[in-house]
Coordinates of C-alpha atoms and ligand atoms in Angstrom, one line a residue:
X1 CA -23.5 7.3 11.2
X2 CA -23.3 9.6 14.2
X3 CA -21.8 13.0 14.2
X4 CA -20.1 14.1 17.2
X5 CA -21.0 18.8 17.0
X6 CA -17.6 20.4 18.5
X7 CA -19.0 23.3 20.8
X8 CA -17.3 26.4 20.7
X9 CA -16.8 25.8 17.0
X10 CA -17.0 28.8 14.4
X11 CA -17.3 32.6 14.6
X12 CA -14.9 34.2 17.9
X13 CA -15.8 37.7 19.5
X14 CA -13.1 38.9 16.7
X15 CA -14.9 38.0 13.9
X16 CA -18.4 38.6 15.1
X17 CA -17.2 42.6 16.0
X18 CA -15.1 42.9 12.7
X19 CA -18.3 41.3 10.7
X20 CA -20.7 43.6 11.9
X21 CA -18.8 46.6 11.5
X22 CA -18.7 45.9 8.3
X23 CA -22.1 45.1 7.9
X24 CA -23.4 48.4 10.0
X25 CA -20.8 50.5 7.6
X26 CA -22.6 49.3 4.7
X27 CA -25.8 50.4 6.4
X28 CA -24.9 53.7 7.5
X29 CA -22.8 54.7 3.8
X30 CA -23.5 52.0 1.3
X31 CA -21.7 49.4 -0.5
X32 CA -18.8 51.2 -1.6
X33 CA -16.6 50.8 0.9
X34 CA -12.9 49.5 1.0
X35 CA -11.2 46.6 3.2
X36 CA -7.7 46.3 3.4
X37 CA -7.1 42.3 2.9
X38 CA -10.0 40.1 3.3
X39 CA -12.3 41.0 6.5
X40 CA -11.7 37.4 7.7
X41 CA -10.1 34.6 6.1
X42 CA -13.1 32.8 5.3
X43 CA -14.8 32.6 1.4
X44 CA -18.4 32.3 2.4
X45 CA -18.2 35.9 4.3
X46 CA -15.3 37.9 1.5
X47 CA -17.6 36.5 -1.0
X48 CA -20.9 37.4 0.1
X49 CA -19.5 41.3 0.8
X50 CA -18.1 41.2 -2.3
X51 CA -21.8 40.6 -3.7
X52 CA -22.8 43.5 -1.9
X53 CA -20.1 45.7 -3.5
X54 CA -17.6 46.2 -1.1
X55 CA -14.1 46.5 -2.6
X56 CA -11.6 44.1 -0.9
X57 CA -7.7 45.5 -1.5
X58 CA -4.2 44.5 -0.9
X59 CA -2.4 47.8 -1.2
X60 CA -3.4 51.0 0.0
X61 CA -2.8 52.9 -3.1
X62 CA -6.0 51.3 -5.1
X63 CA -8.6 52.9 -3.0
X64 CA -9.6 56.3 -3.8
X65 CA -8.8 59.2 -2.3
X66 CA -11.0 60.3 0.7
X67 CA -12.5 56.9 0.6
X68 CA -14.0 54.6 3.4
X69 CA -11.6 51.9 4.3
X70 CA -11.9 49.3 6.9
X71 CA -8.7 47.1 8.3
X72 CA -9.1 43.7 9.1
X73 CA -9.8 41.5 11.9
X74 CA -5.5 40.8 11.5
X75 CA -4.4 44.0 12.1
X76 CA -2.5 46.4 9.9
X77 CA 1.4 47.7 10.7
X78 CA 1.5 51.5 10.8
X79 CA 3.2 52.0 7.7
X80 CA -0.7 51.0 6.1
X81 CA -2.1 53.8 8.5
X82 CA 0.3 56.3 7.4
X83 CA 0.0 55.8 3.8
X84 CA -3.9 55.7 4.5
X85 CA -3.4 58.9 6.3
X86 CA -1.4 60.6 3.2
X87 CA -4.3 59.2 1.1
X88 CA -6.7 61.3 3.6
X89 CA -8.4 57.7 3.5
X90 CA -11.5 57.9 6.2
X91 CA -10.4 54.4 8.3
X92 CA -12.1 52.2 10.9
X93 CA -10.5 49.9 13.0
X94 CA -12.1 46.4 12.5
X95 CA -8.6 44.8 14.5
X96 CA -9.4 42.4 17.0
X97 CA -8.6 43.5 20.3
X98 CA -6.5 40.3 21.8
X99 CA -4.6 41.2 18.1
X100 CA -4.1 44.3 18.9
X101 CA -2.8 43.5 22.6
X102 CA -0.2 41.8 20.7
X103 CA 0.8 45.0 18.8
X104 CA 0.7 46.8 22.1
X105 CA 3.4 44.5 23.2
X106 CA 5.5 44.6 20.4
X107 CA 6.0 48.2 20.9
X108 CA 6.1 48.0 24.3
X109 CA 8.9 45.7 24.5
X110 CA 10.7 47.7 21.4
X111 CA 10.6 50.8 23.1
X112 CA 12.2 48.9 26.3
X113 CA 15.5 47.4 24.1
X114 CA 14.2 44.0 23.9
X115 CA 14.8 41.8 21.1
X116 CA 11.5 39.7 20.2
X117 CA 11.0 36.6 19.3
X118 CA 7.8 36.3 17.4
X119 CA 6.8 32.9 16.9
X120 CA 4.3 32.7 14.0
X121 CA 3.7 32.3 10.6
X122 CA 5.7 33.8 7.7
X123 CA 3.4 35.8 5.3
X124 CA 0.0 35.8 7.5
X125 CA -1.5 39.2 7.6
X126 CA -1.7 39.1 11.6
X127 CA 2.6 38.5 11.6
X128 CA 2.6 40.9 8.9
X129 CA 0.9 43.5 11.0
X130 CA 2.7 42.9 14.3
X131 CA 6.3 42.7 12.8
X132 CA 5.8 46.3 11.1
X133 CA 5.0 47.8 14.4
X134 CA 8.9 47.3 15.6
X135 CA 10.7 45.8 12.3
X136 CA 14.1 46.3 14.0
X137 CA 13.4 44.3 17.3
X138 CA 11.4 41.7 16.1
X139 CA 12.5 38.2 14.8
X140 CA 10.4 35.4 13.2
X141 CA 10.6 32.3 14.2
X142 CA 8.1 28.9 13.4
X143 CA 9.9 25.3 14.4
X144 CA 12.2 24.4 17.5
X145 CA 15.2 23.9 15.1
X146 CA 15.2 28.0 14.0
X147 CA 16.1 28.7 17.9
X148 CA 19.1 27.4 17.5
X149 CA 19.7 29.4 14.6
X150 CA 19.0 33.0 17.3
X151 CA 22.2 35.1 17.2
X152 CA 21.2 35.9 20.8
X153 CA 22.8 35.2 24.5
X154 CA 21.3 34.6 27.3
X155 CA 22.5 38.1 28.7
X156 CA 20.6 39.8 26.1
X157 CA 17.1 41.3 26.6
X158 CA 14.8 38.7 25.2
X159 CA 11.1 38.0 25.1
X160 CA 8.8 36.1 23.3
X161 CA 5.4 36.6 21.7
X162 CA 3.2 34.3 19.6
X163 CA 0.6 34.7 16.4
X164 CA -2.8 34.5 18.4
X165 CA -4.1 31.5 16.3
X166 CA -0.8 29.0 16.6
X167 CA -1.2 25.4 17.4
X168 CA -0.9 25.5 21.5
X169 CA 1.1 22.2 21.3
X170 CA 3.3 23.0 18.5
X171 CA 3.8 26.6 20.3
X172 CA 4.6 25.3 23.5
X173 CA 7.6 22.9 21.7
X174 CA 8.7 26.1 20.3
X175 CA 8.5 27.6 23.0
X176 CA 10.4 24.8 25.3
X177 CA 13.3 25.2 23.3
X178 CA 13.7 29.2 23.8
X179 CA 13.4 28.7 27.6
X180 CA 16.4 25.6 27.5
X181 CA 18.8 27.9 25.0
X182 CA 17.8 31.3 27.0
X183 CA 16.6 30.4 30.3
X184 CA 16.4 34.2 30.8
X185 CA 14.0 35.0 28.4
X186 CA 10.8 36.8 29.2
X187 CA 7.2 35.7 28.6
X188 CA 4.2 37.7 27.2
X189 CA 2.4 39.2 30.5
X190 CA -0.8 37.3 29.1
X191 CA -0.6 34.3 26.6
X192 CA -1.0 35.6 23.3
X193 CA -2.6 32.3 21.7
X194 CA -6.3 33.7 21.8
X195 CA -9.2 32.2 24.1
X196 CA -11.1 30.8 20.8
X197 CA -8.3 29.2 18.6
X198 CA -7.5 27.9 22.5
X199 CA -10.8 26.5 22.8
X200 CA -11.9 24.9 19.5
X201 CA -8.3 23.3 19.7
X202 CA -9.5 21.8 23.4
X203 CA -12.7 20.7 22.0
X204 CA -11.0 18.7 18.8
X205 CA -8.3 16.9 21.0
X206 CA -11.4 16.1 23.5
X207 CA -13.4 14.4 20.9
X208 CA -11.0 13.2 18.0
X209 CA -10.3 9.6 20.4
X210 CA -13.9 9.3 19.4
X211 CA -14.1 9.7 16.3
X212 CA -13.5 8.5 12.4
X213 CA -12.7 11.3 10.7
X214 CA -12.8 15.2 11.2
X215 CA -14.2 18.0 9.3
X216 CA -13.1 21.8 9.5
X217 CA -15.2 24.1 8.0
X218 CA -13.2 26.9 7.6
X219 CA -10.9 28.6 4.2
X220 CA -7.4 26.6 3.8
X221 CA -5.8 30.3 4.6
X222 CA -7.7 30.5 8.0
X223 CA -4.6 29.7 10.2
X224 CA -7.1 28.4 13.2
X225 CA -8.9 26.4 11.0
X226 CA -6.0 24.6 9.8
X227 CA -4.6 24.0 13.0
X228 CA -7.9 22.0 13.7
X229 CA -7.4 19.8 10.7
X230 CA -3.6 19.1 12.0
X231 CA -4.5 17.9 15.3
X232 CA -7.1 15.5 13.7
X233 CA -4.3 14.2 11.5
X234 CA -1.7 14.4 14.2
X235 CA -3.5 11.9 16.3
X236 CA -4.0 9.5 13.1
X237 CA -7.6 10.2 12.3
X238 CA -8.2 11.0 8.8
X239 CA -9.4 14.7 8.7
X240 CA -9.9 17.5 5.8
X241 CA -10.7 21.2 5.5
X242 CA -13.4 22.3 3.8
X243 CA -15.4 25.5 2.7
X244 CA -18.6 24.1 2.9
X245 CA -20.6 20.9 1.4
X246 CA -20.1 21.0 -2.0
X247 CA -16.6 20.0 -1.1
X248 CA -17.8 16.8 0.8
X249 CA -16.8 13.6 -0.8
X250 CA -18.6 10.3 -0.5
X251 CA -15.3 8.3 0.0
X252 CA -14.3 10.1 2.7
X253 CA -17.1 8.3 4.8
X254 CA -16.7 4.6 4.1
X255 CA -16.8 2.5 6.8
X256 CA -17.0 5.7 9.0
X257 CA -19.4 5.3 11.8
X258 CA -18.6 8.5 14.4
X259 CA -17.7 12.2 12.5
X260 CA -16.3 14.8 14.4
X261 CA -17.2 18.2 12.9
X262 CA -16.5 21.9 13.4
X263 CA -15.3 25.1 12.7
X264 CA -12.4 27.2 12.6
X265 CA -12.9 30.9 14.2
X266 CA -14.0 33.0 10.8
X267 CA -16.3 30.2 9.6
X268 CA -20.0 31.0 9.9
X269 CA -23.0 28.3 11.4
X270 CA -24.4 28.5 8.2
X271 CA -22.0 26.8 6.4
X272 CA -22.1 24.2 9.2
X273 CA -25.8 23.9 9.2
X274 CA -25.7 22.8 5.4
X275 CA -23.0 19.8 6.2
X276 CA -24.8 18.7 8.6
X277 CA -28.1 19.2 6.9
X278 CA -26.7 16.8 3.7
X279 CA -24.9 14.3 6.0
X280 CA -28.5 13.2 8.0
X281 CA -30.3 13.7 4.5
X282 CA -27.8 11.3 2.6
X283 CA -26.4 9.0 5.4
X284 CA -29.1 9.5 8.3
X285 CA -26.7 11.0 10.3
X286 CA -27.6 11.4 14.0
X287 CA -25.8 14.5 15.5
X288 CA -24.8 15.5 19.0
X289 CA -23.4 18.8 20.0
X290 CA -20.9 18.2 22.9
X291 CA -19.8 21.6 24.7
X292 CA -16.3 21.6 26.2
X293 CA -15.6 24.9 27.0
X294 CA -18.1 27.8 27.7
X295 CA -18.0 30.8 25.7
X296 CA -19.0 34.5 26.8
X297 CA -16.6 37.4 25.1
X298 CA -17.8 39.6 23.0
X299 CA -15.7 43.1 21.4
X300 CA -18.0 46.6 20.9
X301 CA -17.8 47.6 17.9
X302 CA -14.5 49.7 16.7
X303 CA -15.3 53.7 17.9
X304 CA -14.4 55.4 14.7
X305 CA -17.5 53.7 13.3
X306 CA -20.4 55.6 15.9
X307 CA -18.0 58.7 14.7
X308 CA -18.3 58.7 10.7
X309 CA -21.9 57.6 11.7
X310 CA -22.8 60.6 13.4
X311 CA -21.6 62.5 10.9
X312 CA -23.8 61.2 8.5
Ligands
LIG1 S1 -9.3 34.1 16.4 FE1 -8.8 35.1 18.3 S2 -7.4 36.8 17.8 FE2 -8.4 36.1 15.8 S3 -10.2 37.4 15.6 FE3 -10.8 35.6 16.8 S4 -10.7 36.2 19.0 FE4 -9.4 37.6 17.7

């Protein structure tokens, strides 16, 4: 059997900045520490923090007062950083920056009496975040068919903005559709799909003609991860998503003779090291790391942090 390496695959600049903040925070304070929502969306990294002690939280009002909290790679609205505020929480900022250009925008674009269309997923922390920055301007949207649900015109004031880990195909159908019903519409000065869900997406349609099957490391509620899976199964190649190798399954690999495998943006090598590791073991796997796209950004960490540091 021969396994095709996707390369970029796994951690993003986002991830990498928001995991080490949290690692350095436990170094300069100690374990007891607060996230708002997981740090990522993967289980290998909330798990291995919550080992350590750090408390993981969904509403603001469970953490102590005067506490250390940290928010999320996804972003928080800023109805969270008020009530943190009235909580006199002590907060650092673990957003990734390309998700907080998207908040940037939002208000940007509120402030200017522009009605938004967000496209993005319904419930994900990152929508959640960006929709409470302007609540009144900004609509949600997912699939072509909701456009022609918009009580809009096209002489109204209208711009779009996207989740930063959509599907780039299914986006750009969405996306179509806006620009035939409001041919007016604005676009977002710079896409808002980030650089690495862009890039691992690239890599999997590259290689999937080549392959058998696909497998995703990454957690089912890591939206970049399962738009990897999709694309293998869009093309007609069998393809799962998987936390890691305990989940393998021996089926999946009959009469499979080329595997396509990587990782969505919060999912660490490690994880990928050990599939690989059990598929030459158990099927004498040769693997081959095929780079499609070069990767070079990297995020400093969030300034609050050298702050509460140097006031330790
Ligand atoms: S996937 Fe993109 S937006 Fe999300 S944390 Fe990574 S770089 Fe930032």
């Amino acid at each position: 059997m021969k396994i095709l390496l996707a390369n970029p695959r796994g951690f993003c600049a986002g991830v990498n900045m928001a995991i080490e903040c949290l690692d350095e925070c436990i170094k300069a304070f100690g374990p007891d520490i607060f996230v708002y929502h997981e740090i990522v969306h993967n289980r290998y990294v909330v798990d291995r923090f919550t080992q350590q002690g750090v408390t993981f939280v969904d509403d603001i009002e469970s953490v102590p007062r005067g506490a250390i909290l940290l928010y999320s790679a996804h972003g928080v609205s800023p109805e969270i950083r008020d009530k943190a505020r009235q909580r006199d929480l002590r907060t650092i900022d673990a957003t990734c920056p390309l998700v907080t250009k998207v908040h940037l925008e939002a208000v940007k674009y509120a402030k200017a009496q522009y009605n938004i269309i967000l496209i993005g997923h319904e419930g994900h922390d990152e929508v959640i975040g960006t929709m409470g920055e302007a609540p009144e301007s900004i609509t949600l949207i997912e699939t072509p068919e909701e456009v022609q649900e918009l009580p809009f015109t096209d002489e109204d004031k209208i711009v779009y903005l996207t989740q930063t880990t959509l599907s780039v195909e299914e986006a750009g159908v969405v996306i179509q559709a806006l620009k035939e019903k409001f041919p007016s519409i604005e676009s977002p000065p710079k896409e808002d799909i980030c650089y690495a869900t862009t890039n691992r997406q690239h890599a999997v349609r590259q290689l999937v003609e080549q392959v058998d099957l696909v497998i995703v490391l990454g957690s089912q509620n890591s939206s970049n991860s399962r738009r990897l899976m999709e694309i293998g199964l869009a093309e007609g190649t069998a393809a799962h998503l998987i936390d890691g190798k305990a989940e393998l399954r021996a089926e999946w690999f009959e009469g499979v003779e080329t595997v396509l495998i990587t990782a969505g943006a919060s999912a660490p090598e490690v994880v990928v090291q050990d599939c690989l590791n059990y598929l030459v073991d158990n099927y004498g796997a040769e693997v081959e790391e095929i780079t499609t796209r070069e990767e070079s950004v990297t995020f400093q960490l969030p300034k609050e942090l050298r702050t509460l540091q140097s006031m330790t």
